[in-house]
Coordinates of C-alpha atoms and ligand atoms in Angstrom, one line a residue:
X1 CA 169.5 187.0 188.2
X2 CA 166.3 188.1 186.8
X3 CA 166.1 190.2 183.8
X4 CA 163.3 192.4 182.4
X5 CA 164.3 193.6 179.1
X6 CA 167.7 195.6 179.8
X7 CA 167.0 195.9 183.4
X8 CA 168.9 193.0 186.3
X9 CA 166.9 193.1 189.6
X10 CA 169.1 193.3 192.3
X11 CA 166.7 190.7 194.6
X12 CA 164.4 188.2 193.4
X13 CA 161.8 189.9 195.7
X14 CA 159.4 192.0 194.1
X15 CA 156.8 194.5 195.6
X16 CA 153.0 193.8 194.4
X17 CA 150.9 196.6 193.3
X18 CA 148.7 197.7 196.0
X19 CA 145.8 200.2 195.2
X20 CA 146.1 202.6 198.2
X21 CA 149.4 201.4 200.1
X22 CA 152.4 201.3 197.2
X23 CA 152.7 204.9 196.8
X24 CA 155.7 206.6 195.9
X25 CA 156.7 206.9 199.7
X26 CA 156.2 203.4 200.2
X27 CA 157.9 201.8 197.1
X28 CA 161.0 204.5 198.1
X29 CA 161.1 202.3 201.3
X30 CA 160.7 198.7 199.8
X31 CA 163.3 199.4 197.4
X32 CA 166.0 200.4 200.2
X33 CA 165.1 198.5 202.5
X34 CA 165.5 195.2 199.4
X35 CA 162.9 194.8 196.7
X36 CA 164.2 194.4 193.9
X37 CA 161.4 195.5 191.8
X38 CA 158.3 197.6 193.0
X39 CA 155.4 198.4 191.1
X40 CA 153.1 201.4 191.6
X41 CA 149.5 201.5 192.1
X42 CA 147.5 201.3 189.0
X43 CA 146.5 203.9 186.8
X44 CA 143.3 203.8 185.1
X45 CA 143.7 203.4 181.1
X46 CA 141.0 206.4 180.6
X47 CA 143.3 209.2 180.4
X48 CA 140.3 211.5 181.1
X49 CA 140.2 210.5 184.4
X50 CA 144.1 211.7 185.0
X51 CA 143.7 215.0 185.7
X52 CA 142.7 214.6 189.2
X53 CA 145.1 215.3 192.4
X54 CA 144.8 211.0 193.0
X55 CA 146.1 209.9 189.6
X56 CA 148.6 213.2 189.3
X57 CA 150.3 212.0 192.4
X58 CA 150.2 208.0 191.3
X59 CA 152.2 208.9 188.5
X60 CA 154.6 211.0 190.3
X61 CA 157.7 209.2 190.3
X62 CA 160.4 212.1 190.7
X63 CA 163.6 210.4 192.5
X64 CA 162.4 207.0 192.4
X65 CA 164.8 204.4 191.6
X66 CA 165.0 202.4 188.4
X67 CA 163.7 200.5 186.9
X68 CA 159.9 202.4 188.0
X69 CA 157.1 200.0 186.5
X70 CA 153.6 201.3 186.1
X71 CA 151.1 199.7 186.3
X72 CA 147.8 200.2 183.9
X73 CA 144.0 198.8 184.2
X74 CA 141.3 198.5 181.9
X75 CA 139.9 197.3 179.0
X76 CA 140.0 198.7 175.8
X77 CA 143.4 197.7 173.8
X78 CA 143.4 201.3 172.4
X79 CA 142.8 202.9 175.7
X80 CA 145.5 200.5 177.3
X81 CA 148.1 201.5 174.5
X82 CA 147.2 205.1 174.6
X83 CA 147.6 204.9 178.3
X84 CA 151.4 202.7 178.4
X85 CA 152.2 205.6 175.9
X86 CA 151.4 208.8 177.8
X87 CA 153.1 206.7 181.0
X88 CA 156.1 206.3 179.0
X89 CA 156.5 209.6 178.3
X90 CA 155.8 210.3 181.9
X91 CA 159.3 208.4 182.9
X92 CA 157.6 204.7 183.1
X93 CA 160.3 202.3 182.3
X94 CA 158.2 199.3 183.0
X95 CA 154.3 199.1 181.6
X96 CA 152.6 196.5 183.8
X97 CA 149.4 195.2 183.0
X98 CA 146.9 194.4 185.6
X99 CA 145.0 191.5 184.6
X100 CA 144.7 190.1 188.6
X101 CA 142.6 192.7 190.1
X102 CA 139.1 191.9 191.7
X103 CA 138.3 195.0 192.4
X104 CA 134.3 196.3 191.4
X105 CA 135.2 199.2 189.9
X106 CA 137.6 197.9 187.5
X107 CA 136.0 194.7 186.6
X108 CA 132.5 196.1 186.2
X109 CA 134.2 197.8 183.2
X110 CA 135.5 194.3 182.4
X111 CA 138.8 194.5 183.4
X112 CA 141.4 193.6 185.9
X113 CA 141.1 189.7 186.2
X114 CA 137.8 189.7 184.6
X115 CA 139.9 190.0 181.3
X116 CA 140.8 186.1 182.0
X117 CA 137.4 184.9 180.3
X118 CA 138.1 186.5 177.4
X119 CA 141.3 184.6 175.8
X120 CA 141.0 186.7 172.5
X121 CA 140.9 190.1 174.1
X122 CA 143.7 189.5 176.1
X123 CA 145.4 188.8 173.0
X124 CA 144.5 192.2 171.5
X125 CA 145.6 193.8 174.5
X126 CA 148.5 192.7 175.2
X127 CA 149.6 193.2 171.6
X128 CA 148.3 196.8 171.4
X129 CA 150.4 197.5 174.6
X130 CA 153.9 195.6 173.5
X131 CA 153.2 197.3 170.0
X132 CA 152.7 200.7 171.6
X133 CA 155.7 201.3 173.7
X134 CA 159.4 200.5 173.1
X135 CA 159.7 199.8 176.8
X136 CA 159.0 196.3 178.7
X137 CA 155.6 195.6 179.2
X138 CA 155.3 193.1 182.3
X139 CA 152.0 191.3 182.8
X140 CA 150.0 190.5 186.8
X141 CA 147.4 187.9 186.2
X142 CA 145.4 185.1 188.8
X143 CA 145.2 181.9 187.7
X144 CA 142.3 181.7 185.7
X145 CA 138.3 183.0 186.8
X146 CA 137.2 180.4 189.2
X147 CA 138.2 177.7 190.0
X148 CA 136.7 175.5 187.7
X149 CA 138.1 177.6 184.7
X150 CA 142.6 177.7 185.7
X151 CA 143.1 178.7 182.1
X152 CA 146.5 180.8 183.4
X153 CA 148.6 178.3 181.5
X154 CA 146.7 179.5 178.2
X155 CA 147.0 183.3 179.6
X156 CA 151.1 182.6 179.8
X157 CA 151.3 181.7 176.5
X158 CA 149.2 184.2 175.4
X159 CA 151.3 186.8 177.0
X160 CA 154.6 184.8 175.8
X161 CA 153.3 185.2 172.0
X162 CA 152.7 188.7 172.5
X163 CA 156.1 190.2 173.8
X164 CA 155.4 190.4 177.3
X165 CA 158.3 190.4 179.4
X166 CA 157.9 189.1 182.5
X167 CA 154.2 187.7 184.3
X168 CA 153.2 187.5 187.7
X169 CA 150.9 185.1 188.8
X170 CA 148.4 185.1 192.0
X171 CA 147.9 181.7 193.1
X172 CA 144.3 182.3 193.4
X173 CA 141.3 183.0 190.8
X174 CA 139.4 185.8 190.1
X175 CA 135.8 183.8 191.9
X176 CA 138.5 182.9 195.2
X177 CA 138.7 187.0 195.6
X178 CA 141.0 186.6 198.7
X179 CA 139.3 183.3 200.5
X180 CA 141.3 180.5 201.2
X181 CA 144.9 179.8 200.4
X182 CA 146.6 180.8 197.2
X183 CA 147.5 176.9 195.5
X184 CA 151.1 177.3 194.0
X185 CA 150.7 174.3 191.1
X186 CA 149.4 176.6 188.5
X187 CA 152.1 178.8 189.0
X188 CA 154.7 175.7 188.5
X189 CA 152.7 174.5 185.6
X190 CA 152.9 178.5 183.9
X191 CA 156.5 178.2 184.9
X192 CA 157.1 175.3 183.2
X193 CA 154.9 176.3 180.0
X194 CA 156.8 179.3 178.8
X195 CA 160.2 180.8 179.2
X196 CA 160.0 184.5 180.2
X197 CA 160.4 185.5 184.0
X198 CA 157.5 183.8 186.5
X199 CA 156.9 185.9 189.6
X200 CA 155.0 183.6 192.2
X201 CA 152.6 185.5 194.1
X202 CA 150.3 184.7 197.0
X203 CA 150.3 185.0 200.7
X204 CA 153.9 185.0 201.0
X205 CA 154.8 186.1 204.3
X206 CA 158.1 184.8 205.5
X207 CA 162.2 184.1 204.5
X208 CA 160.9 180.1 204.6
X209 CA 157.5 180.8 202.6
X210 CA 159.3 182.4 200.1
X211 CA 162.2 179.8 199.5
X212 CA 159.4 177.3 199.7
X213 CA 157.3 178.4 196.9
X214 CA 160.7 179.5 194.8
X215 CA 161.2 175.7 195.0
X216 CA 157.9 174.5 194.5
X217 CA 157.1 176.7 191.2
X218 CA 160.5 177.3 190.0
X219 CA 159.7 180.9 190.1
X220 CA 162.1 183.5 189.0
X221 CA 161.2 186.0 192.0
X222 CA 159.0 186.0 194.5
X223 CA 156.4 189.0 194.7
X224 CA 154.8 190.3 198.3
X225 CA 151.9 192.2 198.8
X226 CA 150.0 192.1 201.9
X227 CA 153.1 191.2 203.6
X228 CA 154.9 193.8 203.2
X229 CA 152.2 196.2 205.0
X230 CA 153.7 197.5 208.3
X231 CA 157.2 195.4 207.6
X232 CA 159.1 196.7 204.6
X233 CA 162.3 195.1 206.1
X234 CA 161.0 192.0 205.0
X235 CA 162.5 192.2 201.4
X236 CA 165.9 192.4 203.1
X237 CA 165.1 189.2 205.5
X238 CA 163.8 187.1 202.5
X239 CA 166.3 188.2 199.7
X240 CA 169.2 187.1 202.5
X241 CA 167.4 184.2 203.2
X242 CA 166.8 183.1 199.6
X243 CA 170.5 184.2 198.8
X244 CA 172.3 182.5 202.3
X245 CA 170.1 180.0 203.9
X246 CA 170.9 182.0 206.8
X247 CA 167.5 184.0 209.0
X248 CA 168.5 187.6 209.8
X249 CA 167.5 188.4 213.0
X250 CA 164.1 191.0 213.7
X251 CA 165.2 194.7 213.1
X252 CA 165.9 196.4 216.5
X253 CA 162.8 198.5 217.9
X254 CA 165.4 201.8 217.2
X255 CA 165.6 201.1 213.4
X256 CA 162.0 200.0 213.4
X257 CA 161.3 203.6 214.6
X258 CA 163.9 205.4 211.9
X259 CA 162.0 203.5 209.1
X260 CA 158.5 204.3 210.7
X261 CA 159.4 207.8 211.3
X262 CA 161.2 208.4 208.0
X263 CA 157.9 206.9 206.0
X264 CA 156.0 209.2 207.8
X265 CA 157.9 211.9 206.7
X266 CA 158.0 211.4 203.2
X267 CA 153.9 210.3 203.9
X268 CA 153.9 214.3 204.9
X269 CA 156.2 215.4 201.9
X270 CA 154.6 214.1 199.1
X271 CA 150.4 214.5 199.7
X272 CA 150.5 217.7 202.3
X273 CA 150.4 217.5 206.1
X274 CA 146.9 216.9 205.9
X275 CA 146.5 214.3 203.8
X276 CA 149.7 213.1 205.0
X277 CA 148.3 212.3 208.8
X278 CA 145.7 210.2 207.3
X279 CA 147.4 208.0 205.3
X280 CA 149.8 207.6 208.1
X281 CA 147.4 206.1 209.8
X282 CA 146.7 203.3 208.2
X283 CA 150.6 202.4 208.2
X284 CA 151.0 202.9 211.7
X285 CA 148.4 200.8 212.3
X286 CA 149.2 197.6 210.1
X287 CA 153.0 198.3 212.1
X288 CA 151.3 198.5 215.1
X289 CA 149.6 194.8 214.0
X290 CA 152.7 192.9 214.0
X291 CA 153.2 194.1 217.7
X292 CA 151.7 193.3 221.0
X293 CA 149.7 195.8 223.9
X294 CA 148.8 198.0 220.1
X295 CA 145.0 198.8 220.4
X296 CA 145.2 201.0 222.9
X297 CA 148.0 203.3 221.1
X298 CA 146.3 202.9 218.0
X299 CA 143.0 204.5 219.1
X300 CA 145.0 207.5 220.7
X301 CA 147.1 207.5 217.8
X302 CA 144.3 207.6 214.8
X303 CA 143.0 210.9 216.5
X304 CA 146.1 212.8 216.3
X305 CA 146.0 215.0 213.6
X306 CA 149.1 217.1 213.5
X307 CA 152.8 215.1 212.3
X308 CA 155.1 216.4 215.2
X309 CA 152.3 214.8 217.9
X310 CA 151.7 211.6 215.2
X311 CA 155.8 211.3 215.4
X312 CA 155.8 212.0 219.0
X313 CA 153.8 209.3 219.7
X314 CA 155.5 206.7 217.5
X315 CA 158.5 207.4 219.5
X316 CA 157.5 207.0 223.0
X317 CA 155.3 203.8 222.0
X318 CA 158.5 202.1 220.0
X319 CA 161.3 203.5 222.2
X320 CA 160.0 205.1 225.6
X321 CA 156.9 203.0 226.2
X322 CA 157.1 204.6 229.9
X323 CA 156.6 208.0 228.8
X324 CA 153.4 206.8 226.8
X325 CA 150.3 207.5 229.9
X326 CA 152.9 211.1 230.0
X327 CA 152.4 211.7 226.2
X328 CA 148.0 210.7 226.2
X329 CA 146.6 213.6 227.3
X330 CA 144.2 213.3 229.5
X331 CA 141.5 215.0 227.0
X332 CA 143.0 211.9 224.6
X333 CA 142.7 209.3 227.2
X334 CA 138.8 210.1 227.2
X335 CA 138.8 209.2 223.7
X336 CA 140.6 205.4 225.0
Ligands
FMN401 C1 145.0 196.7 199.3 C2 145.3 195.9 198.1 C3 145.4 196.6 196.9 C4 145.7 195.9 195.7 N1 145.8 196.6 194.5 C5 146.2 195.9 193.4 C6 146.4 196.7 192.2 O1 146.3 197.9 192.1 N2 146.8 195.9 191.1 C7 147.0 194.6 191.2 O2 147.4 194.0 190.2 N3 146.8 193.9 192.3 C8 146.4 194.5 193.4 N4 146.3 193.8 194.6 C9 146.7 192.4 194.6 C10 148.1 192.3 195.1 O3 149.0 192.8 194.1 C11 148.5 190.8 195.3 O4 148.3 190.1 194.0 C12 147.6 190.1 196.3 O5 147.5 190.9 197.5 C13 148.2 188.7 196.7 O6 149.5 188.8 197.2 P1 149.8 188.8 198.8 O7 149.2 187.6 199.4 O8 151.3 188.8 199.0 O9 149.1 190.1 199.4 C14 146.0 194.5 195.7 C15 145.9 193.9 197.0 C16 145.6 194.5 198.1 C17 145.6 193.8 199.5

Protein backbone atom coordinates (compact mmCIF):
# COMPACT_ATOMS: atom_id res chain seq x y z
CA UNK A 1 0.00 0.00 0.00
CA UNK A 2 1.49 3.21 -0.74
CA UNK A 3 0.95 6.16 1.27
CA UNK A 4 1.27 9.93 0.59
CA UNK A 5 0.76 11.75 3.71
CA UNK A 6 -2.92 10.70 4.83
CA UNK A 7 -3.82 9.59 1.38
CA UNK A 8 -3.61 5.13 0.45
CA UNK A 9 -3.46 4.66 -3.37
CA UNK A 10 -5.71 2.19 -4.36
CA UNK A 11 -3.00 0.79 -7.20
CA UNK A 12 0.63 1.06 -7.20
CA UNK A 13 0.22 2.55 -10.87
CA UNK A 14 0.51 6.08 -11.14
CA UNK A 15 -0.26 8.45 -14.10
CA UNK A 16 2.82 10.84 -15.23
CA UNK A 17 2.30 14.35 -15.83
CA UNK A 18 2.01 15.08 -19.40
CA UNK A 19 1.99 18.74 -20.67
CA UNK A 20 -0.79 18.57 -23.26
CA UNK A 21 -2.39 14.96 -22.86
CA UNK A 22 -3.27 14.58 -18.79
CA UNK A 23 -6.00 16.98 -18.71
CA UNK A 24 -8.85 16.78 -16.47
CA UNK A 25 -10.72 14.46 -19.09
CA UNK A 26 -7.98 12.26 -19.31
CA UNK A 27 -6.90 11.82 -15.69
CA UNK A 28 -11.01 11.27 -15.06
CA UNK A 29 -10.31 8.17 -17.32
CA UNK A 30 -6.97 6.88 -15.88
CA UNK A 31 -8.36 6.97 -12.58
CA UNK A 32 -11.50 4.64 -13.41
CA UNK A 33 -10.15 2.82 -15.60
CA UNK A 34 -7.07 2.00 -12.37
CA UNK A 35 -4.47 4.56 -11.61
CA UNK A 36 -4.07 4.96 -8.50
CA UNK A 37 -2.69 8.36 -8.55
CA UNK A 38 -2.79 10.92 -11.48
CA UNK A 39 -1.05 14.06 -11.69
CA UNK A 40 -2.13 17.09 -13.78
CA UNK A 41 -0.18 18.97 -16.24
CA UNK A 42 1.97 21.50 -14.82
CA UNK A 43 1.30 24.93 -13.90
CA UNK A 44 3.71 27.53 -14.29
CA UNK A 45 4.95 29.00 -10.78
CA UNK A 46 4.40 32.75 -12.28
CA UNK A 47 1.00 33.36 -11.12
CA UNK A 48 0.84 36.18 -13.70
CA UNK A 49 0.77 34.00 -16.34
CA UNK A 50 -2.68 32.23 -14.72
CA UNK A 51 -5.08 34.22 -16.01
CA UNK A 52 -5.20 32.77 -19.35
CA UNK A 53 -8.11 30.24 -20.73
CA UNK A 54 -4.86 27.35 -20.84
CA UNK A 55 -3.83 27.62 -17.13
CA UNK A 56 -7.66 28.46 -15.93
CA UNK A 57 -8.68 25.15 -17.39
CA UNK A 58 -5.30 23.17 -16.02
CA UNK A 59 -6.37 23.96 -12.72
CA UNK A 60 -9.87 22.99 -13.08
CA UNK A 61 -10.36 20.10 -11.18
CA UNK A 62 -14.23 20.23 -10.36
CA UNK A 63 -15.38 16.32 -9.75
CA UNK A 64 -12.01 14.90 -9.90
CA UNK A 65 -11.29 12.21 -7.59
CA UNK A 66 -9.01 12.44 -4.59
CA UNK A 67 -6.28 12.71 -3.86
CA UNK A 68 -5.79 15.58 -7.14
CA UNK A 69 -1.97 16.38 -7.19
CA UNK A 70 -0.77 19.45 -9.02
CA UNK A 71 1.84 19.77 -10.36
CA UNK A 72 4.19 23.18 -10.31
CA UNK A 73 7.35 24.29 -12.57
CA UNK A 74 9.85 26.81 -12.12
CA UNK A 75 12.42 28.35 -10.44
CA UNK A 76 12.25 30.76 -7.90
CA UNK A 77 11.52 29.11 -4.28
CA UNK A 78 9.28 32.15 -3.52
CA UNK A 79 7.46 31.89 -6.75
CA UNK A 80 7.21 27.99 -6.23
CA UNK A 81 5.71 28.51 -2.64
CA UNK A 82 3.50 31.34 -3.69
CA UNK A 83 2.37 29.13 -6.43
CA UNK A 84 1.73 25.48 -4.19
CA UNK A 85 -0.20 28.10 -1.99
CA UNK A 86 -2.65 29.76 -4.41
CA UNK A 87 -3.01 25.83 -5.80
CA UNK A 88 -3.90 24.74 -2.41
CA UNK A 89 -6.48 27.00 -2.04
CA UNK A 90 -7.57 26.05 -5.51
CA UNK A 91 -8.53 22.33 -4.05
CA UNK A 92 -4.76 20.80 -4.76
CA UNK A 93 -4.37 18.10 -2.31
CA UNK A 94 -1.00 17.02 -3.60
CA UNK A 95 1.77 19.86 -4.65
CA UNK A 96 4.15 18.03 -7.05
CA UNK A 97 7.22 19.47 -8.06
CA UNK A 98 8.54 19.14 -11.52
CA UNK A 99 12.15 18.82 -11.40
CA UNK A 100 12.19 16.07 -14.70
CA UNK A 101 11.06 18.24 -17.41
CA UNK A 102 13.28 18.99 -20.55
CA UNK A 103 11.21 21.07 -21.93
CA UNK A 104 12.92 24.71 -23.61
CA UNK A 105 10.64 26.82 -22.23
CA UNK A 106 10.86 25.83 -18.76
CA UNK A 107 14.49 25.12 -18.55
CA UNK A 108 15.60 28.24 -20.27
CA UNK A 109 14.17 29.81 -17.15
CA UNK A 110 16.28 27.25 -15.34
CA UNK A 111 13.92 24.99 -14.29
CA UNK A 112 12.34 21.59 -14.80
CA UNK A 113 15.37 19.14 -14.69
CA UNK A 114 17.74 21.83 -15.20
CA UNK A 115 17.26 22.43 -11.41
CA UNK A 116 19.44 19.08 -11.02
CA UNK A 117 22.89 21.10 -11.30
CA UNK A 118 22.08 23.13 -8.75
CA UNK A 119 22.09 20.90 -5.43
CA UNK A 120 21.69 24.03 -3.20
CA UNK A 121 18.72 25.55 -4.94
CA UNK A 122 16.85 22.51 -4.94
CA UNK A 123 17.36 22.62 -1.32
CA UNK A 124 15.77 26.14 -1.06
CA UNK A 125 13.04 24.97 -3.15
CA UNK A 126 11.89 22.27 -1.92
CA UNK A 127 11.96 23.77 1.58
CA UNK A 128 10.09 26.91 0.55
CA UNK A 129 7.37 24.62 -0.95
CA UNK A 130 7.05 21.86 2.22
CA UNK A 131 7.19 25.14 4.38
CA UNK A 132 4.52 26.81 2.42
CA UNK A 133 1.62 24.43 2.23
CA UNK A 134 0.22 22.07 4.96
CA UNK A 135 -0.49 19.56 2.23
CA UNK A 136 1.96 16.77 0.71
CA UNK A 137 4.38 17.99 -1.56
CA UNK A 138 5.52 15.08 -3.94
CA UNK A 139 8.75 15.57 -5.94
CA UNK A 140 9.33 14.20 -10.21
CA UNK A 141 12.98 14.36 -10.88
CA UNK A 142 15.54 12.42 -13.79
CA UNK A 143 18.31 10.94 -12.64
CA UNK A 144 20.80 13.48 -12.60
CA UNK A 145 21.87 16.07 -15.91
CA UNK A 146 23.78 13.83 -18.18
CA UNK A 147 25.00 11.11 -17.95
CA UNK A 148 28.18 11.71 -16.57
CA UNK A 149 26.61 13.75 -13.64
CA UNK A 150 23.64 10.76 -11.95
CA UNK A 151 23.66 12.88 -8.88
CA UNK A 152 19.71 11.60 -8.27
CA UNK A 153 20.85 9.80 -5.15
CA UNK A 154 21.99 13.27 -3.74
CA UNK A 155 18.65 14.85 -5.18
CA UNK A 156 16.66 11.97 -2.92
CA UNK A 157 18.12 12.87 -0.02
CA UNK A 158 17.84 16.27 -0.57
CA UNK A 159 14.18 15.92 -1.09
CA UNK A 160 14.10 13.29 2.03
CA UNK A 161 15.64 16.27 4.33
CA UNK A 162 13.24 18.60 3.16
CA UNK A 163 9.76 16.93 3.79
CA UNK A 164 9.00 15.72 0.51
CA UNK A 165 6.61 13.04 0.52
CA UNK A 166 6.97 10.87 -2.15
CA UNK A 167 9.65 11.19 -5.50
CA UNK A 168 9.39 9.90 -8.83
CA UNK A 169 12.19 9.17 -10.73
CA UNK A 170 12.77 9.01 -14.70
CA UNK A 171 15.33 6.59 -15.50
CA UNK A 172 16.94 8.90 -17.83
CA UNK A 173 18.85 12.36 -17.50
CA UNK A 174 18.16 15.64 -18.38
CA UNK A 175 21.21 15.51 -21.57
CA UNK A 176 19.33 11.78 -22.62
CA UNK A 177 16.05 14.04 -23.36
CA UNK A 178 14.10 10.97 -24.60
CA UNK A 179 17.08 8.94 -26.56
CA UNK A 180 17.82 5.56 -25.71
CA UNK A 181 16.42 3.41 -22.88
CA UNK A 182 15.59 4.70 -19.42
CA UNK A 183 18.46 2.55 -17.03
CA UNK A 184 16.51 1.40 -13.85
CA UNK A 185 19.82 1.19 -11.39
CA UNK A 186 19.66 4.69 -10.19
CA UNK A 187 16.19 4.28 -9.41
CA UNK A 188 17.18 1.06 -7.15
CA UNK A 189 20.11 2.94 -5.74
CA UNK A 190 17.49 6.26 -4.74
CA UNK A 191 15.31 3.42 -3.53
CA UNK A 192 17.55 2.07 -1.37
CA UNK A 193 19.11 5.58 -0.15
CA UNK A 194 16.11 7.00 1.53
CA UNK A 195 12.78 5.82 2.97
CA UNK A 196 9.81 7.80 1.53
CA UNK A 197 7.81 6.36 -1.49
CA UNK A 198 9.98 5.70 -4.96
CA UNK A 199 7.84 5.81 -8.09
CA UNK A 200 10.01 4.14 -11.01
CA UNK A 201 9.40 5.84 -14.15
CA UNK A 202 10.54 5.14 -17.72
CA UNK A 203 9.23 3.49 -20.77
CA UNK A 204 6.98 1.33 -18.99
CA UNK A 205 4.71 -0.09 -21.31
CA UNK A 206 3.38 -3.52 -20.26
CA UNK A 207 1.81 -5.76 -17.03
CA UNK A 208 5.49 -7.70 -17.38
CA UNK A 209 7.54 -4.33 -17.74
CA UNK A 210 6.02 -3.06 -14.88
CA UNK A 211 6.42 -6.10 -12.42
CA UNK A 212 9.92 -6.23 -13.83
CA UNK A 213 11.15 -2.89 -12.83
CA UNK A 214 8.93 -3.11 -9.41
CA UNK A 215 11.49 -5.95 -8.83
CA UNK A 216 14.42 -4.54 -10.07
CA UNK A 217 14.20 -1.01 -8.11
CA UNK A 218 12.12 -2.04 -5.32
CA UNK A 219 9.84 0.71 -6.29
CA UNK A 220 6.81 1.55 -4.33
CA UNK A 221 4.60 2.19 -7.64
CA UNK A 222 5.11 2.26 -10.94
CA UNK A 223 4.38 5.58 -12.95
CA UNK A 224 3.28 5.55 -16.95
CA UNK A 225 3.41 8.24 -19.17
CA UNK A 226 3.69 7.73 -22.82
CA UNK A 227 2.05 4.47 -22.29
CA UNK A 228 -0.83 5.29 -21.32
CA UNK A 229 -1.57 7.57 -24.59
CA UNK A 230 -4.42 5.87 -26.61
CA UNK A 231 -4.65 2.83 -23.76
CA UNK A 232 -5.92 4.07 -20.49
CA UNK A 233 -7.04 0.49 -19.69
CA UNK A 234 -3.62 -0.23 -19.09
CA UNK A 235 -3.55 0.77 -15.39
CA UNK A 236 -6.27 -1.87 -14.84
CA UNK A 237 -4.07 -4.73 -16.84
CA UNK A 238 -0.87 -3.76 -14.89
CA UNK A 239 -2.30 -3.15 -11.34
CA UNK A 240 -4.07 -6.88 -11.83
CA UNK A 241 -1.00 -8.12 -13.01
CA UNK A 242 1.23 -6.73 -10.30
CA UNK A 243 -1.49 -7.70 -7.73
CA UNK A 244 -2.39 -11.60 -9.34
CA UNK A 245 0.34 -12.74 -11.60
CA UNK A 246 -2.50 -13.33 -13.79
CA UNK A 247 -2.62 -11.14 -17.73
CA UNK A 248 -6.16 -9.81 -18.25
CA UNK A 249 -7.08 -10.28 -21.53
CA UNK A 250 -7.22 -7.05 -24.32
CA UNK A 251 -10.50 -5.03 -23.69
CA UNK A 252 -13.20 -5.95 -26.32
CA UNK A 253 -13.38 -3.50 -29.44
CA UNK A 254 -17.18 -2.53 -27.82
CA UNK A 255 -15.65 -1.22 -24.49
CA UNK A 256 -12.63 0.13 -26.46
CA UNK A 257 -15.27 2.27 -28.28
CA UNK A 258 -17.44 3.29 -24.80
CA UNK A 259 -14.04 4.55 -23.37
CA UNK A 260 -13.08 6.29 -26.76
CA UNK A 261 -16.44 7.78 -27.17
CA UNK A 262 -16.93 8.69 -23.50
CA UNK A 263 -13.33 10.64 -23.54
CA UNK A 264 -14.46 12.38 -26.39
CA UNK A 265 -17.30 13.57 -24.72
CA UNK A 266 -15.95 14.87 -21.78
CA UNK A 267 -12.89 16.21 -24.49
CA UNK A 268 -16.19 18.29 -25.87
CA UNK A 269 -17.50 19.17 -22.18
CA UNK A 270 -14.74 20.61 -20.68
CA UNK A 271 -12.80 23.04 -23.59
CA UNK A 272 -15.92 23.80 -26.04
CA UNK A 273 -16.82 21.82 -29.15
CA UNK A 274 -14.36 23.51 -30.93
CA UNK A 275 -11.45 23.16 -29.07
CA UNK A 276 -12.80 19.87 -28.15
CA UNK A 277 -12.49 18.30 -31.95
CA UNK A 278 -8.94 19.24 -31.88
CA UNK A 279 -7.69 17.79 -29.03
CA UNK A 280 -9.68 14.76 -29.87
CA UNK A 281 -7.57 14.33 -32.48
CA UNK A 282 -4.56 13.74 -31.18
CA UNK A 283 -6.23 10.92 -28.86
CA UNK A 284 -7.82 9.23 -31.59
CA UNK A 285 -4.97 9.09 -33.27
CA UNK A 286 -2.38 7.69 -30.60
CA UNK A 287 -5.65 4.90 -30.25
CA UNK A 288 -5.71 4.52 -33.66
CA UNK A 289 -1.61 3.65 -33.27
CA UNK A 290 -2.02 0.64 -31.29
CA UNK A 291 -4.30 -0.74 -34.14
CA UNK A 292 -3.81 -2.02 -37.59
CA UNK A 293 -5.33 -0.70 -41.42
CA UNK A 294 -5.35 3.19 -39.04
CA UNK A 295 -3.75 5.70 -41.57
CA UNK A 296 -6.29 5.85 -43.75
CA UNK A 297 -9.13 6.59 -41.00
CA UNK A 298 -6.89 8.83 -39.35
CA UNK A 299 -6.48 11.18 -42.36
CA UNK A 300 -10.41 11.18 -42.86
CA UNK A 301 -10.77 11.39 -39.35
CA UNK A 302 -8.39 14.61 -38.53
CA UNK A 303 -10.61 16.68 -40.98
CA UNK A 304 -13.79 16.15 -39.37
CA UNK A 305 -14.62 19.02 -37.41
CA UNK A 306 -17.98 18.58 -35.94
CA UNK A 307 -18.33 15.80 -32.55
CA UNK A 308 -21.47 13.84 -33.77
CA UNK A 309 -19.44 13.09 -37.43
CA UNK A 310 -15.81 12.68 -35.15
CA UNK A 311 -18.12 10.06 -32.91
CA UNK A 312 -19.68 8.68 -36.01
CA UNK A 313 -16.64 7.80 -37.36
CA UNK A 314 -15.11 6.20 -34.21
CA UNK A 315 -17.93 3.91 -34.25
CA UNK A 316 -18.08 2.51 -37.68
CA UNK A 317 -14.09 2.22 -37.71
CA UNK A 318 -14.09 0.25 -33.99
CA UNK A 319 -17.52 -1.56 -34.41
CA UNK A 320 -18.88 -1.52 -38.12
CA UNK A 321 -15.68 -1.32 -40.17
CA UNK A 322 -18.03 -2.27 -43.18
CA UNK A 323 -19.97 0.74 -43.06
CA UNK A 324 -16.64 2.90 -43.09
CA UNK A 325 -16.19 3.52 -47.38
CA UNK A 326 -20.50 4.35 -46.54
CA UNK A 327 -19.52 6.91 -43.79
CA UNK A 328 -16.18 8.76 -46.12
CA UNK A 329 -17.92 10.91 -48.17
CA UNK A 330 -16.86 11.06 -51.30
CA UNK A 331 -15.86 14.93 -50.95
CA UNK A 332 -13.68 13.24 -47.72
CA UNK A 333 -12.32 10.40 -49.75
CA UNK A 334 -10.61 13.23 -52.05
CA UNK A 335 -8.91 14.40 -49.08
CA UNK A 336 -7.47 10.26 -48.65
C1 LIG B 1 3.94 14.85 -24.10
C2 LIG B 1 4.68 14.79 -22.79
C3 LIG B 1 4.52 15.80 -21.86
C4 LIG B 1 5.21 15.75 -20.63
N1 LIG B 1 4.97 16.73 -19.71
C5 LIG B 1 5.54 16.63 -18.47
C6 LIG B 1 5.21 17.56 -17.46
O1 LIG B 1 4.42 18.49 -17.64
N2 LIG B 1 5.83 17.39 -16.24
C7 LIG B 1 6.71 16.37 -16.00
O2 LIG B 1 7.22 16.26 -14.90
N3 LIG B 1 7.02 15.48 -16.95
C8 LIG B 1 6.44 15.57 -18.16
N4 LIG B 1 6.71 14.62 -19.10
C9 LIG B 1 7.55 13.45 -18.75
C10 LIG B 1 6.67 12.28 -18.28
O3 LIG B 1 6.01 12.59 -17.08
C11 LIG B 1 7.53 11.02 -18.04
O4 LIG B 1 8.48 11.28 -17.06
C12 LIG B 1 8.24 10.55 -19.31
O5 LIG B 1 7.39 10.58 -20.43
C13 LIG B 1 8.82 9.13 -19.15
O6 LIG B 1 7.81 8.20 -18.86
P1 LIG B 1 7.18 7.22 -19.99
O7 LIG B 1 8.33 6.50 -20.63
O8 LIG B 1 6.25 6.32 -19.25
O9 LIG B 1 6.47 8.12 -20.99
C14 LIG B 1 6.06 14.67 -20.35
C15 LIG B 1 6.23 13.66 -21.29
C16 LIG B 1 5.54 13.69 -22.50
C17 LIG B 1 5.72 12.56 -23.49
Amino acid sequence: MVRIGSYTLASPVILAPMAGVTDRPFRQLCRELGAGLVVSEMVTSDVSLWNTRKSRLRMDHAGEEEPRSVQIAGGDPEMLAEAARLNAEHGAQIIDINMGCPAKKVCNKAAGSALLKDEKLVSEILEAVVGAVDIPVTLKIRTGWNPENRNGVTIARIAEDAGITALAVHGRTRADAYKGNAEYDTIADIKQAISIPVFANGDITSPEKARYVMDYTGADAVMIGRGAQGRPWIFKQISHYLATGEQLPEPEDLTKYEILSRHLNALYAFYGELMGVRIARKHVNWYLGTQESGSHFRRYFNQLDQPEAQQAAIRSFILEPGQLNHLMTPAAETVL
